[in-house]
Amino acid sequence: MYKIKYIPTGHIFELPDIVAKDLKSKFPDDYQILEKNGKKVRDTVKKKVVKDDKTIYSLVVEK
């Protein structure tokens, strides 16, 4: 059993291995694995980059 977190809402689910791996592979930016079979795991998720050139942030920060 895997314990995964849906990042946009913060809900935590406990799912079977196959389902959790499938969700993580299809939506890597939306899910974070917290535990595998009761053992804590450090799963890093890359933050989404805003690609709007009209914001002040994109004008100030160099990429």
Coordinates of N, CA and C in Angstrom, one line a residue:
M1 N 0.8 -1.2 0.0 CA 0.0 0.0 0.0 C 0.9 1.3 0.0
Y2 N 0.5 2.2 -0.8 CA 1.2 3.5 -0.9 C 0.3 4.6 -0.3
K3 N 0.9 5.5 0.4 CA 0.2 6.7 0.8 C 0.7 7.8 0.0
I4 N -0.3 8.4 -0.8 CA 0.1 9.5 -1.7 C -0.7 10.7 -1.4
K5 N -0.2 11.9 -1.8 CA -0.8 13.2 -1.5 C -1.1 13.8 -2.9
Y6 N -2.4 14.3 -3.0 CA -2.8 15.0 -4.2 C -2.5 16.5 -3.9
I7 N -1.5 17.0 -4.5 CA -0.9 18.3 -4.2 C -1.9 19.5 -4.3
P8 N -2.7 19.6 -5.4 CA -3.5 20.8 -5.5 C -4.5 20.9 -4.4
T9 N -5.0 19.9 -3.8 CA -6.0 20.0 -2.8 C -5.4 19.6 -1.4
G10 N -4.3 18.8 -1.4 CA -3.7 18.4 -0.1 C -4.3 17.2 0.5
H11 N -5.2 16.5 -0.2 CA -5.8 15.3 0.3 C -4.8 14.1 0.2
I12 N -4.9 13.2 1.2 CA -4.0 12.1 1.3 C -4.8 10.8 1.1
F13 N -4.3 9.9 0.2 CA -5.0 8.7 -0.1 C -4.0 7.5 0.2
E14 N -4.6 6.4 0.6 CA -3.9 5.2 0.8 C -4.4 4.2 -0.3
L15 N -3.5 3.9 -1.3 CA -3.9 3.1 -2.5 C -3.0 1.9 -2.7
P16 N -3.5 0.9 -3.4 CA -2.6 -0.2 -3.8 C -1.5 0.2 -4.6
D17 N -0.4 -0.6 -4.7 CA 0.8 -0.3 -5.4 C 0.6 0.1 -6.8
I18 N -0.2 -0.7 -7.5 CA -0.4 -0.6 -9.0 C -1.1 0.8 -9.3
V19 N -2.1 1.1 -8.5 CA -2.9 2.3 -8.8 C -2.0 3.5 -8.5
A20 N -1.3 3.5 -7.4 CA -0.4 4.6 -7.0 C 0.7 4.9 -8.0
K21 N 1.3 3.8 -8.5 CA 2.4 4.0 -9.5 C 1.8 4.5 -10.8
D22 N 0.6 4.1 -11.1 CA 0.0 4.5 -12.4 C -0.4 6.0 -12.3
L23 N -0.9 6.5 -11.2 CA -1.2 7.9 -11.0 C 0.0 8.7 -11.0
K24 N 1.1 8.3 -10.4 CA 2.3 9.0 -10.3 C 3.0 9.1 -11.7
S25 N 2.9 8.1 -12.5 CA 3.4 8.1 -13.8 C 2.6 9.0 -14.8
K26 N 1.3 9.0 -14.6 CA 0.5 9.8 -15.5 C 0.5 11.3 -15.2
F27 N 0.5 11.6 -13.9 CA 0.5 13.0 -13.4 C 1.6 13.2 -12.4
P28 N 2.8 13.3 -12.8 CA 3.9 13.4 -11.9 C 4.0 14.7 -11.1
D29 N 3.4 15.8 -11.6 CA 3.4 17.1 -10.9 C 2.2 17.2 -9.9
D30 N 1.2 16.3 -10.0 CA 0.1 16.5 -9.1 C 0.1 15.5 -7.9
Y31 N 0.9 14.5 -7.9 CA 1.0 13.5 -6.8 C 2.3 13.4 -6.2
Q32 N 2.4 13.2 -4.9 CA 3.6 13.1 -4.2 C 3.5 11.8 -3.3
I33 N 4.4 10.9 -3.4 CA 4.4 9.7 -2.6 C 5.0 10.0 -1.2
L34 N 4.2 9.6 -0.2 CA 4.6 9.9 1.2 C 5.1 8.6 1.8
E35 N 4.5 7.5 1.6 CA 4.9 6.2 2.2 C 4.8 5.1 1.3
K36 N 5.7 4.1 1.4 CA 5.7 2.9 0.6 C 5.7 1.7 1.7
N37 N 4.6 1.0 1.8 CA 4.4 -0.1 2.7 C 4.8 0.3 4.1
G38 N 4.4 1.5 4.6 CA 4.6 1.9 5.9 C 5.9 2.6 6.2
K39 N 6.8 2.7 5.2 CA 8.1 3.4 5.3 C 8.0 4.7 4.6
K40 N 8.4 5.8 5.3 CA 8.4 7.1 4.8 C 9.4 7.2 3.6
V41 N 9.0 8.0 2.6 CA 9.8 8.2 1.4 C 9.9 9.7 1.1
R42 N 11.0 10.1 0.6 CA 11.2 11.5 0.2 C 11.0 11.6 -1.3
D43 N 9.9 12.0 -1.7 CA 9.6 12.1 -3.1 C 9.5 13.6 -3.4
T44 N 10.4 14.1 -4.3 CA 10.4 15.5 -4.6 C 9.6 15.8 -5.8
V45 N 8.9 16.9 -5.8 CA 8.0 17.3 -6.9 C 8.5 18.6 -7.4
K46 N 8.7 18.8 -8.7 CA 9.2 20.0 -9.3 C 8.0 21.0 -9.3
K47 N 8.3 22.3 -8.9 CA 7.3 23.3 -9.0 C 7.0 23.7 -10.4
K48 N 5.8 24.0 -10.7 CA 5.4 24.5 -12.0 C 5.9 25.9 -12.3
V49 N 6.5 26.1 -13.4 CA 7.0 27.4 -13.8 C 5.9 28.2 -14.5
V50 N 5.7 29.4 -14.1 CA 4.7 30.3 -14.7 C 5.3 30.8 -16.0
K51 N 4.6 30.6 -17.1 CA 5.1 31.1 -18.4 C 4.3 32.3 -19.0
D52 N 3.9 33.2 -18.1 CA 3.2 34.3 -18.5 C 4.1 35.5 -18.6
D53 N 4.4 36.0 -19.8 CA 5.3 37.1 -20.0 C 4.8 38.5 -19.5
K54 N 3.5 38.5 -19.2 CA 2.9 39.8 -18.8 C 3.0 40.1 -17.3
T55 N 3.5 39.1 -16.5 CA 3.6 39.4 -15.1 C 4.8 40.1 -14.7
I56 N 4.8 40.7 -13.6 CA 6.0 41.4 -13.1 C 7.1 40.4 -12.7
Y57 N 6.7 39.3 -12.2 CA 7.7 38.2 -11.8 C 8.5 37.8 -13.0
S58 N 7.9 37.6 -14.1 CA 8.7 37.1 -15.3 C 9.6 38.2 -15.9
L59 N 9.2 39.5 -15.6 CA 10.1 40.6 -16.0 C 11.3 40.8 -15.1
V60 N 11.1 40.4 -13.8 CA 12.2 40.6 -12.9 C 13.2 39.5 -12.8
V61 N 12.6 38.3 -12.8 CA 13.5 37.1 -12.6 C 14.0 36.5 -13.9
E62 N 15.3 36.3 -14.0 CA 15.9 35.7 -15.2 C 15.7 34.2 -15.1
K63 N 15.6 33.6 -16.3 CA 15.5 32.1 -16.3 C 16.7 31.5 -17.0

